[in-house]
PDB file of C-alpha atoms in Angstrom:
ATOM      1  CA  TYR A 928      11.768 -13.557  -8.605  1.00 76.00           C
ATOM      2  CA  VAL A 929       8.265 -12.190  -9.543  1.00 83.00           C
ATOM      3  CA  LEU A 930       4.922 -13.700  -8.595  1.00 87.00           C
ATOM      4  CA  ALA A 931       1.570 -12.248  -9.630  1.00 90.00           C
ATOM      5  CA  PRO A 932      -1.342 -13.864  -7.642  1.00 91.00           C
ATOM      6  CA  ALA A 933      -4.415 -14.557  -9.827  1.00 92.00           C
ATOM      7  CA  THR A 934      -6.742 -12.461  -7.628  1.00 93.00           C
ATOM      8  CA  PHE A 935      -9.839 -13.090  -9.790  1.00 93.00           C
ATOM      9  CA  GLN A 936      -9.267 -16.662  -9.533  1.00 92.00           C
ATOM     10  CA  ARG A 937     -12.238 -17.231  -6.982  1.00 90.00           C
ATOM     11  CA  ALA A 938     -14.701 -15.197  -9.056  1.00 92.00           C
ATOM     12  CA  GLU A 939     -13.822 -16.660 -12.478  1.00 94.00           C
ATOM     13  CA  PRO A 940     -10.840 -19.147 -12.925  1.00 94.00           C
ATOM     14  CA  GLY A 941      -8.630 -18.449 -15.776  1.00 94.00           C
ATOM     15  CA  VAL A 942     -10.012 -15.011 -16.741  1.00 95.00           C
ATOM     16  CA  GLU A 943      -7.850 -12.697 -19.004  1.00 94.00           C
ATOM     17  CA  LEU A 944      -8.834  -8.983 -19.428  1.00 95.00           C
ATOM     18  CA  GLY A 945      -7.567  -6.175 -21.599  1.00 93.00           C
ATOM     19  CA  TYR A 946      -8.758  -2.465 -21.484  1.00 93.00           C
ATOM     20  CA  SER A 947     -11.492  -2.348 -23.762  1.00 93.00           C
ATOM     21  CA  PRO A 948     -14.527  -0.691 -22.213  1.00 93.00           C
ATOM     22  CA  GLU A 949     -16.265  -4.073 -22.038  1.00 96.00           C
ATOM     23  CA  ASP A 950     -13.166  -5.731 -20.333  1.00 96.00           C
ATOM     24  CA  MET A 951     -13.069  -2.770 -17.960  1.00 93.00           C
ATOM     25  CA  GLN A 952     -16.584  -3.307 -16.888  1.00 96.00           C
ATOM     26  CA  ARG A 953     -16.138  -6.902 -16.557  1.00 96.00           C
ATOM     27  CA  GLY A 954     -13.105  -6.397 -14.348  1.00 95.00           C
ATOM     28  CA  MET A 955     -15.221  -4.130 -12.222  1.00 94.00           C
ATOM     29  CA  ALA A 956     -17.714  -6.843 -11.797  1.00 96.00           C
ATOM     30  CA  LEU A 957     -15.172  -9.405 -11.108  1.00 95.00           C
ATOM     31  CA  LYS A 958     -13.440  -7.213  -8.515  1.00 94.00           C
ATOM     32  CA  GLY A 959     -16.737  -6.879  -6.781  1.00 94.00           C
ATOM     33  CA  ALA A 960     -17.090 -10.772  -6.508  1.00 94.00           C
ATOM     34  CA  ALA A 961     -13.615 -11.113  -5.423  1.00 93.00           C
ATOM     35  CA  GLU A 962     -14.039  -8.336  -2.642  1.00 93.00           C
ATOM     36  CA  ALA A 963     -17.057 -10.432  -1.347  1.00 93.00           C
ATOM     37  CA  VAL A 964     -14.620 -13.034  -0.226  1.00 93.00           C
ATOM     38  CA  LYS A 965     -12.084 -10.521   0.960  1.00 93.00           C
ATOM     39  CA  PRO A 966     -10.772 -12.650   3.805  1.00 94.00           C
ATOM     40  CA  LEU A 967     -10.037 -15.691   1.124  1.00 95.00           C
ATOM     41  CA  LEU A 968      -8.505 -13.087  -1.134  1.00 94.00           C
ATOM     42  CA  MET A 969      -6.283 -11.781   1.299  1.00 96.00           C
ATOM     43  CA  GLN A 970      -5.344 -15.254   2.469  1.00 96.00           C
ATOM     44  CA  ASP A 971      -4.494 -15.913  -1.344  1.00 95.00           C
ATOM     45  CA  VAL A 972      -2.001 -13.002  -1.231  1.00 96.00           C
ATOM     46  CA  GLN A 973      -0.629 -14.072   2.096  1.00 97.00           C
ATOM     47  CA  ALA A 974       0.126 -17.345   0.453  1.00 96.00           C
ATOM     48  CA  ALA A 975       1.990 -15.491  -2.458  1.00 96.00           C
ATOM     49  CA  ILE A 976       3.981 -13.619   0.150  1.00 97.00           C
ATOM     50  CA  ASP A 977       4.841 -16.719   1.937  1.00 97.00           C
ATOM     51  CA  LEU A 978       5.892 -18.393  -1.220  1.00 96.00           C
ATOM     52  CA  ALA A 979       8.096 -15.315  -2.630  1.00 96.00           C
ATOM     53  CA  SER A 980       9.624 -15.051   0.809  1.00 97.00           C
ATOM     54  CA  LYS A 981      11.380 -18.548   0.224  1.00 96.00           C
ATOM     55  CA  HIS A 982      13.467 -16.390  -2.377  1.00 95.00           C
ATOM     56  CA  GLY A 983      14.386 -13.412  -0.172  1.00 96.00           C
ATOM     57  CA  LYS A 984      12.774 -10.059   0.918  1.00 97.00           C
ATOM     58  CA  VAL A 985       9.248  -9.558  -0.597  1.00 98.00           C
ATOM     59  CA  GLY A 986       8.049  -6.336  -2.083  1.00 98.00           C
ATOM     60  CA  VAL A 987       4.587  -5.890  -3.092  1.00 98.00           C
ATOM     61  CA  MET A 988       3.257  -3.575  -5.956  1.00 97.00           C
ATOM     62  CA  GLY A 989      -0.124  -3.180  -7.649  1.00 96.00           C
ATOM     63  CA  TYR A 990      -1.856  -0.788  -9.787  1.00 96.00           C
ATOM     64  CA  CYS A 991      -5.518   0.297  -9.340  1.00 95.00           C
ATOM     65  CA  TRP A 992      -7.376  -2.562  -7.437  1.00 95.00           C
ATOM     66  CA  GLY A 993      -3.908  -4.178  -7.222  1.00 95.00           C
ATOM     67  CA  GLY A 994      -2.617  -1.204  -5.419  1.00 97.00           C
ATOM     68  CA  LEU A 995      -5.396  -1.288  -3.079  1.00 97.00           C
ATOM     69  CA  LEU A 996      -4.247  -5.071  -2.459  1.00 97.00           C
ATOM     70  CA  SER A 997      -0.845  -3.947  -1.978  1.00 97.00           C
ATOM     71  CA  TRP A 998      -1.945  -1.354   0.586  1.00 98.00           C
ATOM     72  CA  ARG A 999      -3.691  -4.079   2.488  1.00 98.00           C
ATOM     73  CA  ALA A1000      -0.903  -6.408   2.218  1.00 98.00           C
ATOM     74  CA  ALA A1001       1.397  -3.507   3.758  1.00 98.00           C
ATOM     75  CA  THR A1002      -1.000  -2.788   6.467  1.00 98.00           C
ATOM     76  CA  THR A1003      -2.412  -6.280   7.590  1.00 97.00           C
ATOM     77  CA  LEU A1004      -0.221  -9.085   6.281  1.00 98.00           C
ATOM     78  CA  THR A1005       3.107 -10.533   7.311  1.00 98.00           C
ATOM     79  CA  GLY A1006       6.455 -10.904   5.446  1.00 97.00           C
ATOM     80  CA  VAL A1007       6.313  -7.730   3.434  1.00 98.00           C
ATOM     81  CA  SER A1008       9.586  -5.761   3.340  1.00 98.00           C
ATOM     82  CA  ALA A1009       8.400  -3.000   1.141  1.00 98.00           C
ATOM     83  CA  ALA A1010       5.203  -1.978  -0.613  1.00 98.00           C
ATOM     84  CA  VAL A1011       4.406   0.287  -3.643  1.00 98.00           C
ATOM     85  CA  PRO A1012       0.716   0.751  -4.539  1.00 98.00           C
ATOM     86  CA  TYR A1013       0.058   2.708  -7.612  1.00 98.00           C
ATOM     87  CA  TYR A1014      -3.106   4.710  -7.652  1.00 97.00           C
ATOM     88  CA  GLY A1015      -4.712   2.036  -5.182  1.00 94.00           C
ATOM     89  CA  GLY A1016      -8.409   2.742  -5.787  1.00 92.00           C
ATOM     90  CA  GLY A1017     -10.236   3.155  -2.422  1.00 94.00           C
ATOM     91  CA  MET A1018      -7.013   2.874  -0.203  1.00 95.00           C
ATOM     92  CA  HIS A1019      -7.739   6.284   1.261  1.00 94.00           C
ATOM     93  CA  LEU A1020     -10.918   4.676   2.894  1.00 95.00           C
ATOM     94  CA  GLU A1021      -8.615   1.880   4.730  1.00 96.00           C
ATOM     95  CA  LEU A1022      -6.423   4.202   6.866  1.00 97.00           C
ATOM     96  CA  ALA A1023      -7.230   2.406  10.159  1.00 96.00           C
ATOM     97  CA  HIS A1024      -4.119   0.210   9.768  1.00 96.00           C
ATOM     98  CA  ALA A1025      -0.465   1.826   9.549  1.00 97.00           C
ATOM     99  CA  PRO A1026       1.756   0.082   7.060  1.00 98.00           C
ATOM    100  CA  ARG A1027       4.271  -2.451   8.569  1.00 98.00           C
ATOM    101  CA  CYS A1028       6.863  -1.844   6.055  1.00 98.00           C
ATOM    102  CA  PRO A1029       8.302   1.133   4.240  1.00 98.00           C
ATOM    103  CA  THR A1030       5.648   2.207   1.799  1.00 98.00           C
ATOM    104  CA  MET A1031       5.656   4.503  -1.169  1.00 98.00           C
ATOM    105  CA  THR A1032       2.481   5.456  -3.500  1.00 98.00           C
ATOM    106  CA  HIS A1033       2.147   6.847  -6.714  1.00 98.00           C
ATOM    107  CA  LEU A1034      -1.132   8.875  -7.074  1.00 98.00           C
ATOM    108  CA  SER A1035      -2.555  11.280  -9.510  1.00 96.00           C
ATOM    109  CA  ASP A1036      -3.801  14.704  -8.938  1.00 97.00           C
ATOM    110  CA  ASP A1037      -7.000  13.931 -11.087  1.00 95.00           C
ATOM    111  CA  ASP A1038      -8.382  10.443  -9.916  1.00 96.00           C
ATOM    112  CA  ALA A1039     -12.110   9.761  -8.722  1.00 93.00           C
ATOM    113  CA  TYR A1040     -10.843   6.443  -7.159  1.00 94.00           C
ATOM    114  CA  VAL A1041      -8.359   8.395  -4.913  1.00 94.00           C
ATOM    115  CA  PRO A1042      -9.410  11.846  -4.815  1.00 95.00           C
ATOM    116  CA  MET A1043      -7.019  14.794  -3.504  1.00 96.00           C
ATOM    117  CA  ASP A1044      -8.940  14.927  -0.168  1.00 96.00           C
ATOM    118  CA  GLY A1045      -8.213  11.294   0.235  1.00 96.00           C
ATOM    119  CA  VAL A1046      -4.547  11.702  -0.625  1.00 96.00           C
ATOM    120  CA  ALA A1047      -4.583  14.480   2.079  1.00 97.00           C
ATOM    121  CA  ALA A1048      -6.302  12.052   4.585  1.00 97.00           C
ATOM    122  CA  LEU A1049      -3.565   9.387   3.717  1.00 97.00           C
ATOM    123  CA  GLN A1050      -0.769  11.878   4.262  1.00 97.00           C
ATOM    124  CA  LYS A1051      -2.235  13.168   7.473  1.00 97.00           C
ATOM    125  CA  ALA A1052      -2.746   9.448   8.885  1.00 97.00           C
ATOM    126  CA  HIS A1053       0.318   8.016   7.889  1.00 98.00           C
ATOM    127  CA  PRO A1054       3.241  10.763   7.376  1.00 98.00           C
ATOM    128  CA  ALA A1055       5.887   8.020   6.849  1.00 98.00           C
ATOM    129  CA  VAL A1056       4.365   6.851   3.760  1.00 98.00           C
ATOM    130  CA  GLN A1057       6.165   8.368   0.615  1.00 98.00           C
ATOM    131  CA  VAL A1058       3.365   9.997  -1.435  1.00 98.00           C
ATOM    132  CA  HIS A1059       4.183  10.976  -4.923  1.00 98.00           C
ATOM    133  CA  ILE A1060       1.469  12.894  -6.844  1.00 98.00           C
ATOM    134  CA  TYR A1061       1.440  13.445 -10.655  1.00 98.00           C
ATOM    135  CA  ALA A1062      -0.307  15.636 -12.635  1.00 96.00           C
ATOM    136  CA  ALA A1063      -2.229  12.814 -14.302  1.00 96.00           C
ATOM    137  CA  LYS A1064      -5.306  10.643 -14.492  1.00 95.00           C
ATOM    138  CA  HIS A1065      -5.887   7.407 -12.855  1.00 95.00           C
ATOM    139  CA  GLY A1066      -4.021   4.684 -14.772  1.00 95.00           C
ATOM    140  CA  PHE A1067      -1.299   6.968 -15.849  1.00 97.00           C
ATOM    141  CA  ASN A1068       1.298   4.080 -15.774  1.00 97.00           C
ATOM    142  CA  CYS A1069      -0.491   1.871 -18.405  1.00 95.00           C
ATOM    143  CA  ASP A1070       0.400   2.403 -21.747  1.00 95.00           C
ATOM    144  CA  GLN A1071      -2.642   0.600 -23.009  1.00 93.00           C
ATOM    145  CA  ARG A1072      -4.879   3.256 -21.554  1.00 93.00           C
ATOM    146  CA  ALA A1073      -5.708   6.702 -22.944  1.00 92.00           C
ATOM    147  CA  SER A1074      -4.698   8.195 -19.388  1.00 94.00           C
ATOM    148  CA  TRP A1075      -1.119   7.010 -20.058  1.00 96.00           C
ATOM    149  CA  GLN A1076       1.414   9.556 -19.074  1.00 96.00           C
ATOM    150  CA  ALA A1077       4.793   8.531 -20.284  1.00 97.00           C
ATOM    151  CA  ALA A1078       6.768  11.118 -18.289  1.00 97.00           C
ATOM    152  CA  ALA A1079       4.839  10.303 -15.038  1.00 98.00           C
ATOM    153  CA  ALA A1080       5.212   6.732 -15.733  1.00 98.00           C
ATOM    154  CA  ALA A1081       8.913   6.725 -16.125  1.00 98.00           C
ATOM    155  CA  GLN A1082       9.395   8.775 -12.980  1.00 98.00           C
ATOM    156  CA  ALA A1083       7.337   6.427 -10.960  1.00 98.00           C
ATOM    157  CA  ARG A1084       9.187   3.527 -12.425  1.00 98.00           C
ATOM    158  CA  ALA A1085      12.484   5.119 -11.373  1.00 98.00           C
ATOM    159  CA  ARG A1086      11.267   5.921  -7.833  1.00 98.00           C
ATOM    160  CA  THR A1087       9.887   2.556  -7.507  1.00 98.00           C
ATOM    161  CA  LEU A1088      12.972   0.778  -8.651  1.00 98.00           C
ATOM    162  CA  ALA A1089      15.161   3.028  -6.246  1.00 98.00           C
ATOM    163  CA  PHE A1090      12.644   2.297  -3.382  1.00 98.00           C
ATOM    164  CA  PHE A1091      12.776  -1.649  -3.805  1.00 98.00           C
ATOM    165  CA  THR A1092      16.601  -1.500  -4.215  1.00 97.00           C
ATOM    166  CA  GLN A1093      16.826   0.237  -1.028  1.00 98.00           C
ATOM    167  CA  HIS A1094      14.455  -1.824   0.995  1.00 98.00           C
ATOM    168  CA  LEU A1095      14.820  -5.201  -0.664  1.00 97.00           C
ATOM    169  CA  ALA A1096      18.558  -5.488  -1.440  1.00 93.00           C
TER     170      ALA A1096
END
């Protein structure tokens, strides 16, 4: 059972974006608008977790901003059994709360959104979090982006599936 909340819904209902430079710029603007109503946004994520929990244990996963939302879900929301943020932009700035569930992160060694000093801060603040660092750029898991790294994406996927199997079975 998979549920993907429409996190831009409060900013622009029904929006669909790709990876063109124009769509990326528009997505950043929508992220800013959605972040302006962060408490409501996180209530939406909690509602998705609550709905999914009717079908079993809940794992959260996200990429980029979704990775940050996955981190927030692991650290502040209830009902999450495991979390896997992929290159969660800005999560290194939100280290005050420890994850409430097993958490694994996939980060890159060349990422302005989660720089290596931020990775070190994450590892120091939360040593129980599994941190995997790939020789890649932000977005390495997306085959629609120039930063896609097939080997890193495959390794991260295998690790994620094993992690979820361990914690959600």
